[in-house]
mmCIF file of C-alpha atoms in Angstrom:
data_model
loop_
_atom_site.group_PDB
_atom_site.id
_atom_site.type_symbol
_atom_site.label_atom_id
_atom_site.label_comp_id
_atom_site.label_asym_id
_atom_site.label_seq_id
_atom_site.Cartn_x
_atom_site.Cartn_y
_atom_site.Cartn_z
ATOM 1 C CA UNK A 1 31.319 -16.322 23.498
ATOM 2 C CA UNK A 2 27.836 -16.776 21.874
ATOM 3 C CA UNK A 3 27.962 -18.821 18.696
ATOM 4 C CA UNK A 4 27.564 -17.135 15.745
ATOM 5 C CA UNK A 5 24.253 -18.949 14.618
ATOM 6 C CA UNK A 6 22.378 -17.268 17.579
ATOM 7 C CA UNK A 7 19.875 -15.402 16.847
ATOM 8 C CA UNK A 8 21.290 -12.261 18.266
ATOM 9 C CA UNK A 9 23.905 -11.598 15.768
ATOM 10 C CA UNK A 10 21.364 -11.683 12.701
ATOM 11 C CA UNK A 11 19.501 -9.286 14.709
ATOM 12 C CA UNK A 12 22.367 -7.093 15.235
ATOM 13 C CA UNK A 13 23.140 -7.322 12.016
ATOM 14 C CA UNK A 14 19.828 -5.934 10.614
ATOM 15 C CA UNK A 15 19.759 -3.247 13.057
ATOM 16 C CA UNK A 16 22.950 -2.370 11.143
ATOM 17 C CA UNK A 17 21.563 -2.486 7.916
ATOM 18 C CA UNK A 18 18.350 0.192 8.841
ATOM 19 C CA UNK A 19 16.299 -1.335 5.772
ATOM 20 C CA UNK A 20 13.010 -3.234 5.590
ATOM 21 C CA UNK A 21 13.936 -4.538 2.457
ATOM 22 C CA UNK A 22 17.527 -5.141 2.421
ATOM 23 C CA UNK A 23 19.562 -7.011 -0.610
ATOM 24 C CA UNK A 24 21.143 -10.262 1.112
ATOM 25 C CA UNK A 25 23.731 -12.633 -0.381
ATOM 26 C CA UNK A 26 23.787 -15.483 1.843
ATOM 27 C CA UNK A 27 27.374 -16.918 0.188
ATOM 28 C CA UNK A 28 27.386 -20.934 1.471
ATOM 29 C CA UNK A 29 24.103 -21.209 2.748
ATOM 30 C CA UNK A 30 24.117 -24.638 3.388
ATOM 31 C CA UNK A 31 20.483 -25.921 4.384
ATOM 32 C CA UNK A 32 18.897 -22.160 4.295
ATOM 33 C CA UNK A 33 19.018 -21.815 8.784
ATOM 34 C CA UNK A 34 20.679 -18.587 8.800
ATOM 35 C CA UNK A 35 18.353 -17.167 5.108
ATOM 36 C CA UNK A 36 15.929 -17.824 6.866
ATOM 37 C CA UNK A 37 17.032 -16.323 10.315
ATOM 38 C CA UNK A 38 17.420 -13.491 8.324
ATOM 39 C CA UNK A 39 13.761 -13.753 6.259
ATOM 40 C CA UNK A 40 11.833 -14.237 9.817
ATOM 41 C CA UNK A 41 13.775 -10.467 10.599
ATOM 42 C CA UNK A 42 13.333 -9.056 7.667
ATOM 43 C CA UNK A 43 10.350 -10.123 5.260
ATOM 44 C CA UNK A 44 10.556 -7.799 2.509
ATOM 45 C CA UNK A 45 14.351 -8.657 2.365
ATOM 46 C CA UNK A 46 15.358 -9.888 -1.086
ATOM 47 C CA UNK A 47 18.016 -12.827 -0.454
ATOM 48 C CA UNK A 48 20.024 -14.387 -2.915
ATOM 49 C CA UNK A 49 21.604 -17.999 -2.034
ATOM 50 C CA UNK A 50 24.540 -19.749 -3.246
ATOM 51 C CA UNK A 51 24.811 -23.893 -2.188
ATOM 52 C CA UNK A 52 27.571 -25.910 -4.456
ATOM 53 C CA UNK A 53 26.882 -29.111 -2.437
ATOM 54 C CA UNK A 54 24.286 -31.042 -3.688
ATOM 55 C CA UNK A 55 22.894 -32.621 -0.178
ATOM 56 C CA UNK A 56 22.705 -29.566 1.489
ATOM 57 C CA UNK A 57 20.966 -27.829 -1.382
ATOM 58 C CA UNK A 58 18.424 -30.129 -1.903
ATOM 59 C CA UNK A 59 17.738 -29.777 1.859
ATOM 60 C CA UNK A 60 17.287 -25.797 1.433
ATOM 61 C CA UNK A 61 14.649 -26.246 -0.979
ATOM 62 C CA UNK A 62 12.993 -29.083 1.493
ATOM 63 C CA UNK A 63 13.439 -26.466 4.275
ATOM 64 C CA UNK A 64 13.221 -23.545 2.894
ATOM 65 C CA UNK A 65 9.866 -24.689 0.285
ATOM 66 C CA UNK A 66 7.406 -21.688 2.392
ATOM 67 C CA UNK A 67 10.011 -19.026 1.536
ATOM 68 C CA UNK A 68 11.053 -19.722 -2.147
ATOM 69 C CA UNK A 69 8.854 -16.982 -4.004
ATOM 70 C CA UNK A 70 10.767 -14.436 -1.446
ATOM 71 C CA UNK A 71 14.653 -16.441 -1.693
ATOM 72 C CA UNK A 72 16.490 -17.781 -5.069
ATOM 73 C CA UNK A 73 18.808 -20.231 -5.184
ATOM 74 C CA UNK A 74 22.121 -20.309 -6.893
ATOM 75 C CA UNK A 75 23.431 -24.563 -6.744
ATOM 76 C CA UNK A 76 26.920 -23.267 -7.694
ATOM 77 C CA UNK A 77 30.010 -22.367 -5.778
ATOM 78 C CA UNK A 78 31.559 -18.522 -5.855
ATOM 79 C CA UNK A 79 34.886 -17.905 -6.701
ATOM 80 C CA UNK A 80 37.525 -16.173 -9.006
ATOM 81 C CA UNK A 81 36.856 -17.853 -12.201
ATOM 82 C CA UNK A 82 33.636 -19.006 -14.022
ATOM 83 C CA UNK A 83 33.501 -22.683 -15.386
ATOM 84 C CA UNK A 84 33.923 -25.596 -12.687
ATOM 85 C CA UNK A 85 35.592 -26.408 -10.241
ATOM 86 C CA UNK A 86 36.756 -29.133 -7.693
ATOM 87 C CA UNK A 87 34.586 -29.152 -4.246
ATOM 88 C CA UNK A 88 35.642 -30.791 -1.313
ATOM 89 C CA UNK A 89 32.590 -32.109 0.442
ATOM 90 C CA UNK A 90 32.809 -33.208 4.320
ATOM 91 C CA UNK A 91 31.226 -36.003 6.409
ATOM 92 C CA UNK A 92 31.822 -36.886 10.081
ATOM 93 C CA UNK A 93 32.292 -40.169 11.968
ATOM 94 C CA UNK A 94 29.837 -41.694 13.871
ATOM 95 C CA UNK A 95 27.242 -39.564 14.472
ATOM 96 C CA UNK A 96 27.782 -36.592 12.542
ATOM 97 C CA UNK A 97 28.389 -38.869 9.199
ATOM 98 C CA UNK A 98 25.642 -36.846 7.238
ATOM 99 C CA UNK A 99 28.130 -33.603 8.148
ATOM 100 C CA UNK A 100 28.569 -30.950 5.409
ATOM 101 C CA UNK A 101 29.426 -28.036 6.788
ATOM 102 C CA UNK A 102 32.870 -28.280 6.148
ATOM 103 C CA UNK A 103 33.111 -28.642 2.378
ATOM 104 C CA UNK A 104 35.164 -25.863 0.458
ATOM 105 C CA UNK A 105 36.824 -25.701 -2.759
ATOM 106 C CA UNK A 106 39.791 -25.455 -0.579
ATOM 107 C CA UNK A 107 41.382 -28.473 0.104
ATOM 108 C CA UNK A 108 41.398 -29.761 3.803
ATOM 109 C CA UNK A 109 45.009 -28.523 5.434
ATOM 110 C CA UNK A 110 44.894 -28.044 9.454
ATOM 111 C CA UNK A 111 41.255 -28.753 9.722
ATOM 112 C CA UNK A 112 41.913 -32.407 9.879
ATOM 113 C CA UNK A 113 43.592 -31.795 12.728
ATOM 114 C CA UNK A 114 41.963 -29.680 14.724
ATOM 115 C CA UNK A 115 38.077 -31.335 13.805
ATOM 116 C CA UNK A 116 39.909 -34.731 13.118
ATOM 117 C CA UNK A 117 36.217 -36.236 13.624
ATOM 118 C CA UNK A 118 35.412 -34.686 9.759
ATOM 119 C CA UNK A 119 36.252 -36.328 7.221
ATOM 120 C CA UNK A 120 36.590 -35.124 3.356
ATOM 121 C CA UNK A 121 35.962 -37.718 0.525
ATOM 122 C CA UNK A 122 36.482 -37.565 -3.199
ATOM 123 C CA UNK A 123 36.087 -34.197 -4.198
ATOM 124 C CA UNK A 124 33.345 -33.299 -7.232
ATOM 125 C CA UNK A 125 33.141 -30.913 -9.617
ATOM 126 C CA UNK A 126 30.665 -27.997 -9.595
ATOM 127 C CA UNK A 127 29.774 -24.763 -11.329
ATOM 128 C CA UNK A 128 31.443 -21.597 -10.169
ATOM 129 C CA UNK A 129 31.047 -17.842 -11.061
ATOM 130 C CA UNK A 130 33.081 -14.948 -10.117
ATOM 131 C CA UNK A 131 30.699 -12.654 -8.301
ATOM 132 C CA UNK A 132 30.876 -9.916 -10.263
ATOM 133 C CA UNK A 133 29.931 -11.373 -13.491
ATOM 134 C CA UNK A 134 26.920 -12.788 -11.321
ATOM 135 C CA UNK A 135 26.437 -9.509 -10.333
ATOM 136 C CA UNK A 136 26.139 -7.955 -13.814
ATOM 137 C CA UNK A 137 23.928 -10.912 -14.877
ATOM 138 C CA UNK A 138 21.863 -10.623 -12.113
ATOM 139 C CA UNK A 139 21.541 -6.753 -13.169
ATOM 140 C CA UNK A 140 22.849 -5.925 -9.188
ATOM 141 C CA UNK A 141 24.342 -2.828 -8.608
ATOM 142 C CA UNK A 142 23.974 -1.957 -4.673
ATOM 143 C CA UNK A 143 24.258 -5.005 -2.018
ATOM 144 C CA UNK A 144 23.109 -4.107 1.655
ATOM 145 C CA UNK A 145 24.597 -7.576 3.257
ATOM 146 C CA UNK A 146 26.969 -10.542 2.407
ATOM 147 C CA UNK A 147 27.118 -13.356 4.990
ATOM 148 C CA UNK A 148 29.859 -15.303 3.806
ATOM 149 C CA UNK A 149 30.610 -18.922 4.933
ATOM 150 C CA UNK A 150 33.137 -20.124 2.213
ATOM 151 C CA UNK A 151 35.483 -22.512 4.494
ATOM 152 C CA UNK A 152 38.983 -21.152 3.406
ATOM 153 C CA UNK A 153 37.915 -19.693 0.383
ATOM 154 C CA UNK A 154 37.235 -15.772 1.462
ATOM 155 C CA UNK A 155 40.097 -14.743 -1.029
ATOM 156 C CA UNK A 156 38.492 -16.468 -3.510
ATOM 157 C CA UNK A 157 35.328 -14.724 -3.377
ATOM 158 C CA UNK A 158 37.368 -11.679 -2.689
ATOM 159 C CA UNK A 159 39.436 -11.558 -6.078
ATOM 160 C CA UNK A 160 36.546 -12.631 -8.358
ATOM 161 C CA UNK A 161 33.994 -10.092 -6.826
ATOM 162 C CA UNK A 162 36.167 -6.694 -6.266
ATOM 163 C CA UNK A 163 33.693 -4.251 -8.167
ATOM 164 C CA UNK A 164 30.457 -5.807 -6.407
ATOM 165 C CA UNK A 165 31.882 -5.440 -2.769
ATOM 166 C CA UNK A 166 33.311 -2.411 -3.570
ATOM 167 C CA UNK A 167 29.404 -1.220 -3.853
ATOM 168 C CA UNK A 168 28.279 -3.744 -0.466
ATOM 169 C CA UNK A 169 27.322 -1.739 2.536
ATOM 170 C CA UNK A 170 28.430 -4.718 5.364
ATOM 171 C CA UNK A 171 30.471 -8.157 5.193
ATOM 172 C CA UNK A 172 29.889 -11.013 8.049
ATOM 173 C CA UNK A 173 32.380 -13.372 7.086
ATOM 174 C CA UNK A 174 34.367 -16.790 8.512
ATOM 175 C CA UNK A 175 37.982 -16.595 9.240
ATOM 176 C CA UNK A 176 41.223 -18.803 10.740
ATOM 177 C CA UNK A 177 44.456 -17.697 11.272
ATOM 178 C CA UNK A 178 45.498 -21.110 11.406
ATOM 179 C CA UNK A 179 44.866 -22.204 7.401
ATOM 180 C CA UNK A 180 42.617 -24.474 8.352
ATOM 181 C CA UNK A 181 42.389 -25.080 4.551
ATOM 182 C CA UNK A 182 45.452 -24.569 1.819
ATOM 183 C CA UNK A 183 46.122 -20.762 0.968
ATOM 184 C CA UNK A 184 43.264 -19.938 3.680
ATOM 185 C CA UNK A 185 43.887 -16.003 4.096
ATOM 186 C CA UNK A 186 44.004 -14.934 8.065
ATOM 187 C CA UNK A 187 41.966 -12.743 9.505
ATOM 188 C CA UNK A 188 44.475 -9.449 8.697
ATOM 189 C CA UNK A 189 45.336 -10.769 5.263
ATOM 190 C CA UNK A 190 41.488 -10.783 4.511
ATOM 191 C CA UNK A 191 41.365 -7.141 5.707
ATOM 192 C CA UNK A 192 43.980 -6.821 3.482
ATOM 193 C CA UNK A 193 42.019 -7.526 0.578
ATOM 194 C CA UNK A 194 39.211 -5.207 1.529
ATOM 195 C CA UNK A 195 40.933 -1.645 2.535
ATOM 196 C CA UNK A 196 37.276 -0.475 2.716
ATOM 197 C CA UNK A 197 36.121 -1.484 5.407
ATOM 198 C CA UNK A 198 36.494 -1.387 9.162
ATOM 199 C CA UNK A 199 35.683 -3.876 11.789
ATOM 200 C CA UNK A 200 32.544 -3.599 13.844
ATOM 201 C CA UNK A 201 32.488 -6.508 15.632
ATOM 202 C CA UNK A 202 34.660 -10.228 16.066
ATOM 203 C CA UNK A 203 33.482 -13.151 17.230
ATOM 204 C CA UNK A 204 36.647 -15.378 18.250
ATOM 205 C CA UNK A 205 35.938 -18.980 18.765
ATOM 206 C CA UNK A 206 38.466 -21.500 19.080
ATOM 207 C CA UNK A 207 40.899 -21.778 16.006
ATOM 208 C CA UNK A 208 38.782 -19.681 14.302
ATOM 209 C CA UNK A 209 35.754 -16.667 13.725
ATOM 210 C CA UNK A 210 33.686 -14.319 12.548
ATOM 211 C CA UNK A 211 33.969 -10.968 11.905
ATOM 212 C CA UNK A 212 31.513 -8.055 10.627
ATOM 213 C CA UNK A 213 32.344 -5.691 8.139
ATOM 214 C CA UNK A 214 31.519 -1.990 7.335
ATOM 215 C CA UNK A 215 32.243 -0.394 3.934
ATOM 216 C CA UNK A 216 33.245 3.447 4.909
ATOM 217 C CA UNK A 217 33.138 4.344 1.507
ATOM 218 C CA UNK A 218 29.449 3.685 1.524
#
């Protein structure tokens, strides 16, 4: 199974998407590797980032500091309410203490059990938005792409974003059907949510996944 940060998925993905200048939501973004996966395949593309945890958003604007007149940054968490919210930022033992790939405004449930190498500290409160009143704000009407990478909290994004992905083309999203972290939707539940859309393509690994998305309605 090839991991789901190789390169060939993005470009799969924008051979999907048949635009030079596709609209991008790149939900969890982290430090900016796969924005700017996706910015190095598409230039004209028009990306919009979201980051709630402070170290790795300060390292997408260190990173990312060539690319920031084509890529905006959103230092807030999605989810199904506006106003704050608890964040549960990660770390790792030993070598992988500076890890923060983990954190969700989920708490930590199975995942310290199957990764029982990460570790989650005090949690710390952060701005949230529902997506669709980010949407409207952001004056956004048509979406070509979300990548989603919201540790648990897919339902979240879900319920506070129904009119904006009911007008996005494709969905690459993060799933376990193991609840990796409290009230963590599985992979069929998730589908659920989005009667939409169809799978194009799964990529199983381990406990967990990713899966992309097709609106048919679109």
């Amino acid at each position: 199974m090839e991991p789901t940060s190789c390169l060939t998925v993005h470009q799969q993905i924008v051979s999907f998407l048949q635009k030079p200048d596709p609209v991008i939501l790149d939900i969890g973004c982290n430090d900016g590797t796969d924005t700017r996966k996706f910015l190095e395949l598409c230039p004209q593309a028009q990306l919009y980032c979201f980051e709630p945890d402070p170290r790795a958003a300060a390292r997408f604007k260190k990173n990312m500091d060539r690319y920031l007149d084509n890529v905006k940054l959103f230092e807030i968490a999605v989810s199904d309410r506006n106003g704050r919210i608890d964040f549960h930022p990660s770390n790792g033992n030993g070598d992988a203490k500076d890890w923060d790939l983990s954190g969700s405004i989920r708490r930590p449930k199975n995942h310290l059990l199957e990764y029982d190498w990460v570790r989650f500290d005090h949690p710390i409160s952060v701005e949230t938005r529902r997506l669709d009143d980010w949407c409207n704000e952001a004056n956004l009407k048509r979406i070509d792409f979300i990548w989603m990478d919201v540790q648990g909290a897919e339902s979240d994004v879900i319920a506070g974003g129904r009119h904006s992905l009911s007008n996005t083309r494709f969905i690459y999203t993060e799933y376990s059907d193991q609840e990796l972290y409290e009230g963590q939707q599985s992979l069929q539940a998730i589908l659920d949510l989005l009667p939409s859309f169809e799978v194009v393509k799964q990529y199983p690994h381990g406990v967990e996944g990713d899966v992309l998305l097709r609106n048919t309605s679109l």
